[in-house]
């Protein structure tokens, strides 16, 4: 039972490079989320998707784009990475209003 | 801007001691979830509280939801090193699909 799977686990980028973080869940959940976690800041919501075909901005969407490819997959794209985007990124999923299930995170460094 | 305020930010205690951590807001919580996060992992749900005045117990952990639903506390009795982690509160503030987190309390329990 995989739950929420994120790839890659680690990534180092140079300023200006682009990349996509992948997330997939096998629990048939409707809602999916992307968070970033910085020291002392807790988890901050970047984007979420309440259902397949819909996406909405969270607290800190600038510099990111998302795609809800199907019910299972929700990707996060950095078009032009900046050092301020160095963080740990977490994907999560949930059935409607219930608890979130998190992946194990992607540690991203932008040099 | 963090809408959920957690205190203290850091807490270091000896095994066997009791402790309480807090989650507060100037606005009414729709419902409140408490998560624990261990290093290198995503957060895991501990409990959800919904009703004002509600008290829930999970072994040595006691969760209280304020009567006015603007505050919540987590009390741990006889803390153990295995309780070490980051404790986060979360709220579906704006709508049922937008889940926001506090900055967390980082607890260290020394043997």
Coordinates of C-alpha atoms in Angstrom, one line a residue:
Chain A
X1 CA 0.0 0.0 0.0
X2 CA 2.0 3.0 -1.3
X3 CA -0.2 5.9 -0.2
X4 CA 1.3 9.1 -1.5
X5 CA 4.4 8.9 -3.5
X6 CA 6.6 11.9 -4.4
X7 CA 9.5 12.0 -6.8
X8 CA 12.3 12.9 -6.6
X9 CA 13.4 12.8 -3.0
X10 CA 16.3 15.2 -3.5
X11 CA 17.0 17.8 -6.2
X12 CA 19.6 20.5 -6.8
X13 CA 18.9 23.2 -9.3
X14 CA 20.7 26.2 -10.6
X15 CA 18.9 29.6 -10.6
X16 CA 16.7 29.8 -13.7
X17 CA 16.4 26.1 -14.3
X18 CA 12.9 24.5 -14.4
X19 CA 11.7 21.2 -13.0
X20 CA 8.5 19.3 -12.1
X21 CA 7.8 17.6 -8.9
X22 CA 5.6 14.5 -9.3
X23 CA 3.0 13.2 -6.8
X24 CA 0.7 10.2 -7.1
X25 CA -1.8 8.7 -4.7
X26 CA -3.4 5.3 -4.8
X27 CA -6.2 5.9 -2.2
X28 CA -8.8 7.3 -4.7
X29 CA -8.8 10.6 -2.9
X30 CA -10.5 13.6 -4.5
X31 CA -8.3 16.4 -3.0
X32 CA -4.6 16.9 -3.4
X33 CA -2.2 19.5 -2.1
X34 CA 1.2 20.9 -2.4
X35 CA 3.0 22.5 0.6
X36 CA 6.4 23.9 1.2
X37 CA 8.1 23.7 4.6
X38 CA 10.7 26.1 5.7
X39 CA 12.4 26.4 9.2
X40 CA 10.1 28.2 11.6
X41 CA 7.3 28.5 9.1
X42 CA 5.5 25.3 9.4
X43 CA 3.7 24.1 6.2
X44 CA 2.5 26.7 3.8
X45 CA 0.0 25.8 1.1
X46 CA 1.1 26.5 -2.5
X47 CA -1.8 25.1 -4.5
X48 CA -4.5 22.5 -4.0
X49 CA -6.9 20.6 -6.2
X50 CA -10.4 19.8 -4.8
X51 CA -11.1 17.4 -7.6
X52 CA -9.9 16.2 -11.0
X53 CA -9.8 19.2 -13.4
X54 CA -9.8 21.9 -10.7
X55 CA -6.9 23.8 -9.1
X56 CA -6.8 26.7 -6.7
X57 CA -4.1 29.0 -5.2
X58 CA -3.0 28.7 -1.6
X59 CA -1.0 31.0 0.5
X60 CA 2.2 31.1 -1.6
X61 CA 1.5 30.3 -5.2
X62 CA 3.9 32.8 -6.9
X63 CA 6.6 31.1 -9.0
X64 CA 4.7 27.8 -9.2
X65 CA 2.3 26.1 -11.5
X66 CA 0.3 22.9 -11.0
X67 CA -1.4 20.3 -13.1
X68 CA -4.0 17.8 -11.9
X69 CA -3.3 15.2 -14.6
X70 CA -5.9 12.8 -13.4
X71 CA -7.4 11.7 -10.1
X72 CA -4.2 10.0 -9.0
X73 CA -1.5 12.6 -10.1
X74 CA -0.9 16.2 -9.1
X75 CA 2.4 17.8 -10.3
X76 CA 4.1 21.0 -9.2
X77 CA 6.3 22.9 -11.7
X78 CA 8.9 25.5 -11.1
X79 CA 9.4 27.4 -14.4
X80 CA 12.4 29.4 -13.4
X81 CA 13.8 28.4 -10.0
X82 CA 15.0 31.0 -7.5
X83 CA 17.0 30.5 -4.3
X84 CA 13.9 31.6 -2.3
X85 CA 12.3 28.3 -3.5
X86 CA 14.9 26.2 -1.6
X87 CA 12.6 24.2 0.7
X88 CA 11.2 20.9 1.5
X89 CA 8.0 20.2 -0.6
X90 CA 5.3 17.9 0.5
X91 CA 2.4 16.5 -1.4
X92 CA -0.8 15.4 0.4
X93 CA -4.1 13.9 -0.5
X94 CA -7.5 13.6 1.3
X95 CA -11.0 12.4 0.9
X96 CA -13.2 15.5 0.9
X97 CA -13.0 17.0 4.4
X98 CA -11.0 14.3 6.1
X99 CA -7.4 13.9 7.3
X100 CA -4.5 14.6 5.0
X101 CA -2.1 11.8 4.0
X102 CA 1.4 13.1 3.2
X103 CA 4.2 11.9 1.1
X104 CA 7.8 11.8 2.5
X105 CA 8.8 15.0 0.8
X106 CA 11.2 16.4 -1.8
X107 CA 14.2 18.4 -0.6
X108 CA 15.0 21.0 -3.2
X109 CA 18.0 23.3 -3.2
X110 CA 18.3 26.2 -5.7
X111 CA 21.8 27.5 -6.0
Chain B
X1 CA 0.9 35.4 7.3
X2 CA 0.2 32.6 9.8
X3 CA -3.4 32.6 10.9
X4 CA -2.8 29.8 13.4
X5 CA -0.4 30.7 16.2
X6 CA 1.3 27.9 18.0
X7 CA 3.3 28.1 21.3
X8 CA 5.9 27.5 22.4
X9 CA 7.9 27.3 19.3
X10 CA 10.5 25.0 20.9
X11 CA 10.2 22.8 24.0
X12 CA 12.9 20.6 25.5
X13 CA 12.1 18.5 28.5
X14 CA 13.2 15.4 30.4
X15 CA 11.6 12.0 30.0
X16 CA 8.7 11.7 32.5
X17 CA 7.7 15.3 32.6
X18 CA 4.3 16.7 31.5
X19 CA 3.8 19.4 28.9
X20 CA 1.2 21.4 27.1
X21 CA 1.4 23.1 23.7
X22 CA -1.2 25.5 22.3
X23 CA -2.8 26.5 19.0
X24 CA -4.7 29.8 18.9
X25 CA -6.5 32.0 16.4
X26 CA -8.4 35.3 16.4
X27 CA -11.0 33.6 14.2
X28 CA -13.2 30.6 14.9
X29 CA -11.9 27.3 13.7
X30 CA -14.1 25.3 11.4
X31 CA -12.5 22.2 12.8
X32 CA -9.0 21.6 14.0
X33 CA -6.5 18.8 13.3
X34 CA -3.3 18.0 15.2
X35 CA -0.4 16.3 13.4
X36 CA 3.0 15.1 14.4
X37 CA 5.9 15.1 12.1
X38 CA 9.2 13.2 12.6
X39 CA 12.4 14.1 10.8
X40 CA 12.5 13.2 7.1
X41 CA 8.8 12.3 7.1
X42 CA 5.5 14.0 6.3
X43 CA 3.1 14.9 9.1
X44 CA 0.7 12.2 10.4
X45 CA -2.7 13.0 11.9
X46 CA -3.1 12.5 15.6
X47 CA -6.7 13.8 16.1
X48 CA -9.5 16.0 14.7
X49 CA -11.6 18.1 17.1
X50 CA -14.8 19.7 15.9
X51 CA -17.1 20.7 18.8
X52 CA -16.4 23.5 21.2
X53 CA -15.4 22.1 24.6
X54 CA -14.5 18.7 23.1
X55 CA -11.8 16.7 24.9
X56 CA -10.2 13.7 23.2
X57 CA -7.6 11.3 24.6
X58 CA -5.1 9.3 22.7
X59 CA -3.1 7.2 25.2
X60 CA -0.9 9.8 27.0
X61 CA -2.1 12.7 24.8
X62 CA -5.1 14.8 25.7
X63 CA -6.5 17.3 23.2
X64 CA -8.9 20.1 24.2
X65 CA -10.9 22.4 21.9
X66 CA -11.9 25.7 23.5
X67 CA -15.5 26.5 24.1
X68 CA -15.4 29.3 21.6
X69 CA -13.5 27.2 19.0
X70 CA -10.6 29.7 18.8
X71 CA -8.0 27.7 20.7
X72 CA -6.9 24.2 21.3
X73 CA -4.3 22.5 23.5
X74 CA -2.3 19.3 23.4
X75 CA -1.2 17.9 26.8
X76 CA 1.3 15.0 27.0
X77 CA 1.6 13.1 30.3
X78 CA 4.8 11.5 31.3
X79 CA 6.6 12.3 28.0
X80 CA 8.8 9.7 26.4
X81 CA 11.7 10.2 23.9
X82 CA 9.4 8.7 21.2
X83 CA 7.2 11.8 21.6
X84 CA 10.0 13.9 20.1
X85 CA 8.8 15.6 16.9
X86 CA 7.1 18.7 15.4
X87 CA 3.5 19.1 16.5
X88 CA 1.4 21.0 14.0
X89 CA -2.2 22.2 14.2
X90 CA -4.2 22.7 11.0
X91 CA -7.6 24.3 10.1
X92 CA -9.9 24.3 7.1
X93 CA -10.3 28.1 7.4
X94 CA -11.6 29.3 4.1
X95 CA -13.4 26.4 2.7
X96 CA -13.4 22.7 3.1
X97 CA -10.6 22.0 0.8
X98 CA -8.1 24.7 1.9
X99 CA -6.1 23.3 4.8
X100 CA -3.7 25.7 6.6
X101 CA -1.1 24.9 9.2
X102 CA 0.5 26.7 12.1
X103 CA 4.3 27.0 12.4
X104 CA 4.4 24.1 14.9
X105 CA 6.0 23.3 18.3
X106 CA 9.2 21.4 18.1
X107 CA 9.4 19.1 21.1
X108 CA 12.5 17.3 22.3
X109 CA 12.2 14.7 25.1
X110 CA 15.5 13.8 26.6
X111 CA 16.1 10.3 28.1

